[in-house]
Amino acid sequence: MAGRASRALPQEIDLQLHPELDPVARQLPGTERAISFRQALISVLIDPDPRGHRELIEELQRSGLPMQTLAIQLFAPVAAYLGNLWCTDETDFMQVAVASTRIGMIINHLSQSRSAALSARETERRVLLARTRGAMHTIGVSIVASCFRDMGWAVEGGGELELDDHVYMRLSNGPYDLLGISVGRVDEAPECAQAIRRIHSNRYAGSMKIAVGGPAVKKDPQAFNRIGADIVARSALEVMQLAD
C-alpha cells in the first residue's frame, strides 16, 4: 500500500491509506501488529477462493488486538486502498463489490463475537447509526459501529437504516446519546440539515449529539459545518475522539 500511487496522493488521502501517520492514531494499542495484517487482508479480499478470509478471521481473533485498532489501522485503510484501485481503473466493479462484501463480513463477524462479551456488562451509552440514500457503500458504517461496540456503547441501526421516517421512529423510542449519519454525496447536505432541524424540534432529541461523516464529509467537510451537526468527522478516529 505504500507504492507509487499513494506517494502521489494529497496529504488527507494519504492519511486515509496510512492512519498511523496521525500521532493520535499511532498511540492505539497494537498499531504495528494491525498494520502487519494489511497485505494479507488485501490478498484474501481479492482472492477468488473464499477460504482465505475465514482463516484470516481466525488469525485476527487469536491476535487479541482491540477492535478499535483493527478498525482504524487495518479495515479503514484497506477499504480506502480498494476504493482508489477502482477510481484509477486498476480493478473492476465486480472485484470491488466482492472485496467490499468480504471485508464487511470480516468486520461484522469480529465485532459481533466481541460484542457478546461486552454485553455481559451494562452499557450506559447508546448510538443510532444511519445513512443517507447516496451512501451506497456501508463499510464505513460497519467500521464506526465496531469501534463504538469496542468502547462499550450499545449500537443500533447501521448501514441498512436509511435517513427517513424509520430513524425518527427509532429516536422516539430512545433515548440515544448519539446519532451518527453517514453521508454519501455532498449535495445531500441540505437534506441532512433539514433532518437535523426536525430532530432538534422534537422532544426526543434531549441532550443527544448528532454526528455526520462518510464519503461526502471527507470530500468537502466545509459543506457540513453549518447544518446543525454537533460533530463533523472526516474519519472513524475523529468520531471516536469527539464522541467519547
PDB file of C-alpha atoms in Angstrom:
ATOM      1  CA  MET A   1       0.000   0.000   0.000  1.00  0.00           C
ATOM      2  CA  ALA A   2       2.993   2.292   0.197  1.00  0.00           C
ATOM      3  CA  GLY A   3       3.694   2.138  -3.522  1.00  0.00           C
ATOM      4  CA  ARG A   4       3.811   4.626  -6.355  1.00  0.00           C
ATOM      5  CA  ALA A   5       0.109   5.559  -6.272  1.00  0.00           C
ATOM      6  CA  SER A   6      -0.010   6.561  -2.602  1.00  0.00           C
ATOM      7  CA  ARG A   7       3.015   8.870  -2.843  1.00  0.00           C
ATOM      8  CA  ALA A   8       1.204  10.959  -5.458  1.00  0.00           C
ATOM      9  CA  LEU A   9      -1.873  11.469  -3.310  1.00  0.00           C
ATOM     10  CA  PRO A  10      -2.581  14.634  -1.299  1.00  0.00           C
ATOM     11  CA  GLN A  11      -1.977  14.511   2.444  1.00  0.00           C
ATOM     12  CA  GLU A  12      -5.592  13.967   3.519  1.00  0.00           C
ATOM     13  CA  ILE A  13      -5.898  10.963   1.198  1.00  0.00           C
ATOM     14  CA  ASP A  14      -2.522   9.676   2.340  1.00  0.00           C
ATOM     15  CA  LEU A  15      -3.792   9.665   5.929  1.00  0.00           C
ATOM     16  CA  GLN A  16      -6.711   7.520   4.809  1.00  0.00           C
ATOM     17  CA  LEU A  17      -4.237   4.983   3.457  1.00  0.00           C
ATOM     18  CA  HIS A  18      -1.776   5.399   6.334  1.00  0.00           C
ATOM     19  CA  PRO A  19      -3.623   6.463   9.504  1.00  0.00           C
ATOM     20  CA  GLU A  20      -0.526   5.572  11.501  1.00  0.00           C
ATOM     21  CA  LEU A  21       0.925   8.889  10.307  1.00  0.00           C
ATOM     22  CA  ASP A  22      -1.572  10.591  12.626  1.00  0.00           C
ATOM     23  CA  PRO A  23       0.109  10.911  16.062  1.00  0.00           C
ATOM     24  CA  VAL A  24      -3.158  10.140  17.866  1.00  0.00           C
ATOM     25  CA  ALA A  25      -3.909   7.055  15.769  1.00  0.00           C
ATOM     26  CA  ARG A  26      -0.339   5.925  16.268  1.00  0.00           C
ATOM     27  CA  GLN A  27      -0.999   5.594  20.001  1.00  0.00           C
ATOM     28  CA  LEU A  28      -3.705   2.945  19.541  1.00  0.00           C
ATOM     29  CA  PRO A  29      -2.564  -0.286  21.229  1.00  0.00           C
ATOM     30  CA  GLY A  30      -1.271  -2.904  18.801  1.00  0.00           C
ATOM     31  CA  THR A  31      -0.867  -0.491  15.889  1.00  0.00           C
ATOM     32  CA  GLU A  32       2.223  -2.181  14.413  1.00  0.00           C
ATOM     33  CA  ARG A  33       0.629  -5.616  14.651  1.00  0.00           C
ATOM     34  CA  ALA A  34      -2.556  -4.390  12.967  1.00  0.00           C
ATOM     35  CA  ILE A  35      -0.546  -2.781  10.156  1.00  0.00           C
ATOM     36  CA  SER A  36       1.216  -6.107   9.552  1.00  0.00           C
ATOM     37  CA  PHE A  37      -2.134  -7.652   8.532  1.00  0.00           C
ATOM     38  CA  ARG A  38      -2.856  -5.167   5.727  1.00  0.00           C
ATOM     39  CA  GLN A  39      -1.305  -7.071   2.840  1.00  0.00           C
ATOM     40  CA  ALA A  40      -2.829 -10.356   3.996  1.00  0.00           C
ATOM     41  CA  LEU A  41      -6.259  -8.715   4.170  1.00  0.00           C
ATOM     42  CA  ILE A  42      -5.924  -7.247   0.679  1.00  0.00           C
ATOM     43  CA  SER A  43      -4.905 -10.667  -0.660  1.00  0.00           C
ATOM     44  CA  VAL A  44      -7.876 -12.545   0.815  1.00  0.00           C
ATOM     45  CA  LEU A  45     -10.319  -9.862  -0.315  1.00  0.00           C
ATOM     46  CA  ILE A  46      -9.367 -10.219  -3.977  1.00  0.00           C
ATOM     47  CA  ASP A  47      -8.630 -13.974  -3.956  1.00  0.00           C
ATOM     48  CA  PRO A  48     -11.283 -15.986  -5.872  1.00  0.00           C
ATOM     49  CA  ASP A  49     -11.032 -18.665  -3.158  1.00  0.00           C
ATOM     50  CA  PRO A  50     -13.250 -17.585  -0.218  1.00  0.00           C
ATOM     51  CA  ARG A  51     -11.496 -19.824   2.305  1.00  0.00           C
ATOM     52  CA  GLY A  52      -8.687 -17.360   2.882  1.00  0.00           C
ATOM     53  CA  HIS A  53     -10.838 -14.739   4.578  1.00  0.00           C
ATOM     54  CA  ARG A  54     -12.183 -17.326   7.033  1.00  0.00           C
ATOM     55  CA  GLU A  55      -8.638 -18.243   8.027  1.00  0.00           C
ATOM     56  CA  LEU A  56      -7.780 -14.565   8.443  1.00  0.00           C
ATOM     57  CA  ILE A  57     -10.785 -14.068  10.731  1.00  0.00           C
ATOM     58  CA  GLU A  58      -9.449 -16.822  12.984  1.00  0.00           C
ATOM     59  CA  GLU A  59      -5.980 -15.277  12.961  1.00  0.00           C
ATOM     60  CA  LEU A  60      -7.337 -11.832  13.834  1.00  0.00           C
ATOM     61  CA  GLN A  61      -9.351 -13.345  16.670  1.00  0.00           C
ATOM     62  CA  ARG A  62      -6.240 -15.046  18.030  1.00  0.00           C
ATOM     63  CA  SER A  63      -4.260 -11.802  17.806  1.00  0.00           C
ATOM     64  CA  GLY A  64      -6.295 -10.270  20.624  1.00  0.00           C
ATOM     65  CA  LEU A  65      -5.994  -6.826  19.015  1.00  0.00           C
ATOM     66  CA  PRO A  66      -8.618  -4.276  20.134  1.00  0.00           C
ATOM     67  CA  MET A  67     -11.414  -3.854  17.603  1.00  0.00           C
ATOM     68  CA  GLN A  68     -10.851  -0.105  17.549  1.00  0.00           C
ATOM     69  CA  THR A  69      -7.223  -0.617  16.492  1.00  0.00           C
ATOM     70  CA  LEU A  70      -8.232  -3.091  13.789  1.00  0.00           C
ATOM     71  CA  ALA A  71     -10.910  -0.701  12.530  1.00  0.00           C
ATOM     72  CA  ILE A  72      -8.629   2.342  12.335  1.00  0.00           C
ATOM     73  CA  GLN A  73      -5.314   0.743  11.356  1.00  0.00           C
ATOM     74  CA  LEU A  74      -6.462  -2.203   9.230  1.00  0.00           C
ATOM     75  CA  PHE A  75     -10.002  -2.095   7.865  1.00  0.00           C
ATOM     76  CA  ALA A  76     -10.298   1.642   7.110  1.00  0.00           C
ATOM     77  CA  PRO A  77      -7.016   1.986   5.146  1.00  0.00           C
ATOM     78  CA  VAL A  78      -7.611  -1.245   3.220  1.00  0.00           C
ATOM     79  CA  ALA A  79     -11.115  -0.056   2.279  1.00  0.00           C
ATOM     80  CA  ALA A  80      -9.616   3.263   1.111  1.00  0.00           C
ATOM     81  CA  TYR A  81      -6.989   1.383  -0.888  1.00  0.00           C
ATOM     82  CA  LEU A  82      -9.635  -0.707  -2.661  1.00  0.00           C
ATOM     83  CA  GLY A  83     -11.613   2.439  -3.433  1.00  0.00           C
ATOM     84  CA  ASN A  84      -8.550   4.018  -5.005  1.00  0.00           C
ATOM     85  CA  LEU A  85      -7.977   0.935  -7.180  1.00  0.00           C
ATOM     86  CA  TRP A  86     -11.493   1.284  -8.559  1.00  0.00           C
ATOM     87  CA  CYS A  87     -11.153   5.039  -9.124  1.00  0.00           C
ATOM     88  CA  THR A  88      -7.924   4.529 -11.074  1.00  0.00           C
ATOM     89  CA  ASP A  89      -9.404   1.638 -13.109  1.00  0.00           C
ATOM     90  CA  GLU A  90      -6.892  -0.841 -11.690  1.00  0.00           C
ATOM     91  CA  THR A  91      -9.761  -3.189 -10.835  1.00  0.00           C
ATOM     92  CA  ASP A  92     -13.365  -3.603 -11.970  1.00  0.00           C
ATOM     93  CA  PHE A  93     -16.627  -3.047 -10.145  1.00  0.00           C
ATOM     94  CA  MET A  94     -17.304  -6.741  -9.506  1.00  0.00           C
ATOM     95  CA  GLN A  95     -13.925  -7.261  -7.837  1.00  0.00           C
ATOM     96  CA  VAL A  96     -14.515  -4.245  -5.601  1.00  0.00           C
ATOM     97  CA  ALA A  97     -18.054  -5.429  -4.822  1.00  0.00           C
ATOM     98  CA  VAL A  98     -16.824  -8.885  -3.790  1.00  0.00           C
ATOM     99  CA  ALA A  99     -13.994  -7.377  -1.738  1.00  0.00           C
ATOM    100  CA  SER A 100     -16.403  -4.945  -0.054  1.00  0.00           C
ATOM    101  CA  THR A 101     -18.772  -7.770   0.854  1.00  0.00           C
ATOM    102  CA  ARG A 102     -15.938  -9.812   2.318  1.00  0.00           C
ATOM    103  CA  ILE A 103     -14.454  -7.007   4.388  1.00  0.00           C
ATOM    104  CA  GLY A 104     -17.933  -6.219   5.699  1.00  0.00           C
ATOM    105  CA  MET A 105     -18.369  -9.862   6.705  1.00  0.00           C
ATOM    106  CA  ILE A 106     -14.999  -9.887   8.475  1.00  0.00           C
ATOM    107  CA  ILE A 107     -15.745  -6.672  10.379  1.00  0.00           C
ATOM    108  CA  ASN A 108     -19.225  -7.787  11.407  1.00  0.00           C
ATOM    109  CA  HIS A 109     -18.054 -11.253  12.454  1.00  0.00           C
ATOM    110  CA  LEU A 110     -15.274  -9.914  14.668  1.00  0.00           C
ATOM    111  CA  SER A 111     -17.406  -7.109  16.038  1.00  0.00           C
ATOM    112  CA  GLN A 112     -20.398  -9.304  16.876  1.00  0.00           C
ATOM    113  CA  SER A 113     -18.298 -12.005  18.513  1.00  0.00           C
ATOM    114  CA  ARG A 114     -16.655  -9.423  20.756  1.00  0.00           C
ATOM    115  CA  SER A 115     -19.861  -7.538  21.492  1.00  0.00           C
ATOM    116  CA  ALA A 116     -21.267 -10.712  23.052  1.00  0.00           C
ATOM    117  CA  ALA A 117     -18.595 -10.434  25.734  1.00  0.00           C
ATOM    118  CA  LEU A 118     -19.170  -6.698  26.127  1.00  0.00           C
ATOM    119  CA  SER A 119     -22.922  -7.150  26.516  1.00  0.00           C
ATOM    120  CA  ALA A 120     -22.264  -9.039  29.739  1.00  0.00           C
ATOM    121  CA  ARG A 121     -21.613  -5.671  31.354  1.00  0.00           C
ATOM    122  CA  GLU A 122     -24.240  -2.967  31.374  1.00  0.00           C
ATOM    123  CA  THR A 123     -23.786  -0.352  28.665  1.00  0.00           C
ATOM    124  CA  GLU A 124     -24.668   3.193  29.599  1.00  0.00           C
ATOM    125  CA  ARG A 125     -24.358   4.906  26.217  1.00  0.00           C
ATOM    126  CA  ARG A 126     -26.400   4.252  23.084  1.00  0.00           C
ATOM    127  CA  VAL A 127     -25.705   5.259  19.493  1.00  0.00           C
ATOM    128  CA  LEU A 128     -28.022   5.045  16.482  1.00  0.00           C
ATOM    129  CA  LEU A 129     -26.269   4.802  13.107  1.00  0.00           C
ATOM    130  CA  ALA A 130     -27.930   5.623   9.786  1.00  0.00           C
ATOM    131  CA  ARG A 131     -27.011   6.645   6.236  1.00  0.00           C
ATOM    132  CA  THR A 132     -28.341   8.909   3.525  1.00  0.00           C
ATOM    133  CA  ARG A 133     -29.699   7.440   0.315  1.00  0.00           C
ATOM    134  CA  GLY A 134     -26.499   8.345  -1.520  1.00  0.00           C
ATOM    135  CA  ALA A 135     -24.280   6.409   0.900  1.00  0.00           C
ATOM    136  CA  MET A 136     -24.367   3.150  -1.033  1.00  0.00           C
ATOM    137  CA  HIS A 137     -21.158   1.663   0.396  1.00  0.00           C
ATOM    138  CA  THR A 138     -21.630   0.858   4.065  1.00  0.00           C
ATOM    139  CA  ILE A 139     -18.160  -0.369   5.066  1.00  0.00           C
ATOM    140  CA  GLY A 140     -17.517   2.910   6.853  1.00  0.00           C
ATOM    141  CA  VAL A 141     -20.696   2.498   8.905  1.00  0.00           C
ATOM    142  CA  SER A 142     -19.614  -1.026   9.874  1.00  0.00           C
ATOM    143  CA  ILE A 143     -16.190   0.275  10.900  1.00  0.00           C
ATOM    144  CA  VAL A 144     -17.695   3.003  13.081  1.00  0.00           C
ATOM    145  CA  ALA A 145     -20.154   0.527  14.615  1.00  0.00           C
ATOM    146  CA  SER A 146     -17.327  -1.840  15.515  1.00  0.00           C
ATOM    147  CA  CYS A 147     -15.422   0.989  17.201  1.00  0.00           C
ATOM    148  CA  PHE A 148     -18.399   2.014  19.312  1.00  0.00           C
ATOM    149  CA  ARG A 149     -19.044  -1.582  20.374  1.00  0.00           C
ATOM    150  CA  ASP A 150     -15.391  -1.903  21.347  1.00  0.00           C
ATOM    151  CA  MET A 151     -15.779   1.209  23.513  1.00  0.00           C
ATOM    152  CA  GLY A 152     -18.751  -0.341  25.302  1.00  0.00           C
ATOM    153  CA  TRP A 153     -21.561   1.521  23.544  1.00  0.00           C
ATOM    154  CA  ALA A 154     -24.867  -0.135  22.665  1.00  0.00           C
ATOM    155  CA  VAL A 155     -25.056   0.156  18.862  1.00  0.00           C
ATOM    156  CA  GLU A 156     -28.325   0.178  16.915  1.00  0.00           C
ATOM    157  CA  GLY A 157     -29.129   0.768  13.262  1.00  0.00           C
ATOM    158  CA  GLY A 158     -26.279   0.582  10.761  1.00  0.00           C
ATOM    159  CA  GLY A 159     -25.778   0.565   7.021  1.00  0.00           C
ATOM    160  CA  GLU A 160     -29.271  -0.805   6.396  1.00  0.00           C
ATOM    161  CA  LEU A 161     -31.001   2.111   8.179  1.00  0.00           C
ATOM    162  CA  GLU A 162     -31.716   4.991   5.800  1.00  0.00           C
ATOM    163  CA  LEU A 163     -32.268   8.564   6.984  1.00  0.00           C
ATOM    164  CA  ASP A 164     -36.063   8.577   6.750  1.00  0.00           C
ATOM    165  CA  ASP A 165     -39.121   8.116   8.961  1.00  0.00           C
ATOM    166  CA  HIS A 166     -37.655   4.898  10.374  1.00  0.00           C
ATOM    167  CA  VAL A 167     -34.905   6.959  12.023  1.00  0.00           C
ATOM    168  CA  TYR A 168     -37.400   9.327  13.642  1.00  0.00           C
ATOM    169  CA  MET A 169     -39.396   6.342  14.881  1.00  0.00           C
ATOM    170  CA  ARG A 170     -36.258   4.845  16.437  1.00  0.00           C
ATOM    171  CA  LEU A 171     -35.381   8.153  18.074  1.00  0.00           C
ATOM    172  CA  SER A 172     -38.857   8.483  19.546  1.00  0.00           C
ATOM    173  CA  ASN A 173     -38.288   5.138  21.261  1.00  0.00           C
ATOM    174  CA  GLY A 174     -34.892   6.284  22.603  1.00  0.00           C
ATOM    175  CA  PRO A 175     -33.167   7.800  24.396  1.00  0.00           C
ATOM    176  CA  TYR A 176     -29.873   7.832  22.498  1.00  0.00           C
ATOM    177  CA  ASP A 177     -26.660   9.624  23.361  1.00  0.00           C
ATOM    178  CA  LEU A 178     -25.553   9.978  19.744  1.00  0.00           C
ATOM    179  CA  LEU A 179     -26.992   9.808  16.227  1.00  0.00           C
ATOM    180  CA  GLY A 180     -24.387   9.110  13.552  1.00  0.00           C
ATOM    181  CA  ILE A 181     -25.234   9.835   9.909  1.00  0.00           C
ATOM    182  CA  SER A 182     -23.059   8.612   7.023  1.00  0.00           C
ATOM    183  CA  VAL A 183     -23.466  10.944   4.030  1.00  0.00           C
ATOM    184  CA  GLY A 184     -22.713   9.674   0.543  1.00  0.00           C
ATOM    185  CA  ARG A 185     -22.923  12.850  -1.574  1.00  0.00           C
ATOM    186  CA  VAL A 186     -22.100  16.489  -0.905  1.00  0.00           C
ATOM    187  CA  ASP A 187     -25.406  17.588  -2.460  1.00  0.00           C
ATOM    188  CA  GLU A 188     -27.183  15.765   0.378  1.00  0.00           C
ATOM    189  CA  ALA A 189     -26.053  18.425   2.882  1.00  0.00           C
ATOM    190  CA  PRO A 190     -29.408  20.305   2.682  1.00  0.00           C
ATOM    191  CA  GLU A 191     -31.285  17.047   3.307  1.00  0.00           C
ATOM    192  CA  CYS A 192     -29.129  16.426   6.381  1.00  0.00           C
ATOM    193  CA  ALA A 193     -29.730  19.973   7.623  1.00  0.00           C
ATOM    194  CA  GLN A 194     -33.486  19.502   7.259  1.00  0.00           C
ATOM    195  CA  ALA A 195     -33.350  16.182   9.140  1.00  0.00           C
ATOM    196  CA  ILE A 196     -31.286  17.715  11.947  1.00  0.00           C
ATOM    197  CA  ARG A 197     -33.744  20.607  12.306  1.00  0.00           C
ATOM    198  CA  ARG A 198     -36.618  18.138  12.512  1.00  0.00           C
ATOM    199  CA  ILE A 199     -34.806  16.112  15.174  1.00  0.00           C
ATOM    200  CA  HIS A 200     -33.998  19.174  17.272  1.00  0.00           C
ATOM    201  CA  SER A 201     -37.609  20.347  17.062  1.00  0.00           C
ATOM    202  CA  ASN A 202     -38.803  17.178  18.779  1.00  0.00           C
ATOM    203  CA  ARG A 203     -38.563  16.440  22.459  1.00  0.00           C
ATOM    204  CA  TYR A 204     -36.837  13.097  21.908  1.00  0.00           C
ATOM    205  CA  ALA A 205     -33.620  14.855  20.908  1.00  0.00           C
ATOM    206  CA  GLY A 206     -32.844  15.833  24.508  1.00  0.00           C
ATOM    207  CA  SER A 207     -29.091  16.020  25.070  1.00  0.00           C
ATOM    208  CA  MET A 208     -28.344  13.684  22.165  1.00  0.00           C
ATOM    209  CA  LYS A 209     -25.480  14.742  19.910  1.00  0.00           C
ATOM    210  CA  ILE A 210     -25.587  14.392  16.136  1.00  0.00           C
ATOM    211  CA  ALA A 211     -22.504  13.416  14.129  1.00  0.00           C
ATOM    212  CA  VAL A 212     -22.121  13.430  10.347  1.00  0.00           C
ATOM    213  CA  GLY A 213     -19.392  11.636   8.445  1.00  0.00           C
ATOM    214  CA  GLY A 214     -18.867   9.446   5.416  1.00  0.00           C
ATOM    215  CA  PRO A 215     -17.533   9.951   1.876  1.00  0.00           C
ATOM    216  CA  ALA A 216     -19.190  13.347   1.350  1.00  0.00           C
ATOM    217  CA  VAL A 217     -17.771  14.785   4.574  1.00  0.00           C
ATOM    218  CA  LYS A 218     -14.306  13.522   3.674  1.00  0.00           C
ATOM    219  CA  LYS A 219     -14.626  15.168   0.262  1.00  0.00           C
ATOM    220  CA  ASP A 220     -15.956  18.559   1.422  1.00  0.00           C
ATOM    221  CA  PRO A 221     -16.154  18.976   5.216  1.00  0.00           C
ATOM    222  CA  GLN A 222     -16.850  22.705   4.876  1.00  0.00           C
ATOM    223  CA  ALA A 223     -20.204  21.931   3.252  1.00  0.00           C
ATOM    224  CA  PHE A 224     -21.368  20.351   6.520  1.00  0.00           C
ATOM    225  CA  ASN A 225     -20.077  22.856   9.065  1.00  0.00           C
ATOM    226  CA  ARG A 226     -23.319  24.860   9.210  1.00  0.00           C
ATOM    227  CA  ILE A 227     -26.004  22.184   9.009  1.00  0.00           C
ATOM    228  CA  GLY A 228     -26.529  21.919  12.771  1.00  0.00           C
ATOM    229  CA  ALA A 229     -24.462  18.811  13.492  1.00  0.00           C
ATOM    230  CA  ASP A 230     -22.522  18.687  16.753  1.00  0.00           C
ATOM    231  CA  ILE A 231     -19.720  16.618  15.207  1.00  0.00           C
ATOM    232  CA  VAL A 232     -18.396  16.783  11.634  1.00  0.00           C
ATOM    233  CA  ALA A 233     -15.935  13.901  11.325  1.00  0.00           C
ATOM    234  CA  ARG A 234     -13.740  13.002   8.381  1.00  0.00           C
ATOM    235  CA  SER A 235     -12.726   9.634   9.838  1.00  0.00           C
ATOM    236  CA  ALA A 236     -13.804   6.981  12.312  1.00  0.00           C
ATOM    237  CA  LEU A 237     -10.984   8.125  14.592  1.00  0.00           C
ATOM    238  CA  GLU A 238     -12.404  11.662  14.739  1.00  0.00           C
ATOM    239  CA  VAL A 239     -15.832  10.303  15.660  1.00  0.00           C
ATOM    240  CA  MET A 240     -14.328   8.259  18.483  1.00  0.00           C
ATOM    241  CA  GLN A 241     -12.340  11.192  19.841  1.00  0.00           C
ATOM    242  CA  LEU A 242     -15.220  13.669  19.736  1.00  0.00           C
ATOM    243  CA  ALA A 243     -17.952  11.330  20.954  1.00  0.00           C
ATOM    244  CA  ASP A 244     -16.083   9.747  23.859  1.00  0.00           C
TER     245      ASP A 244
END
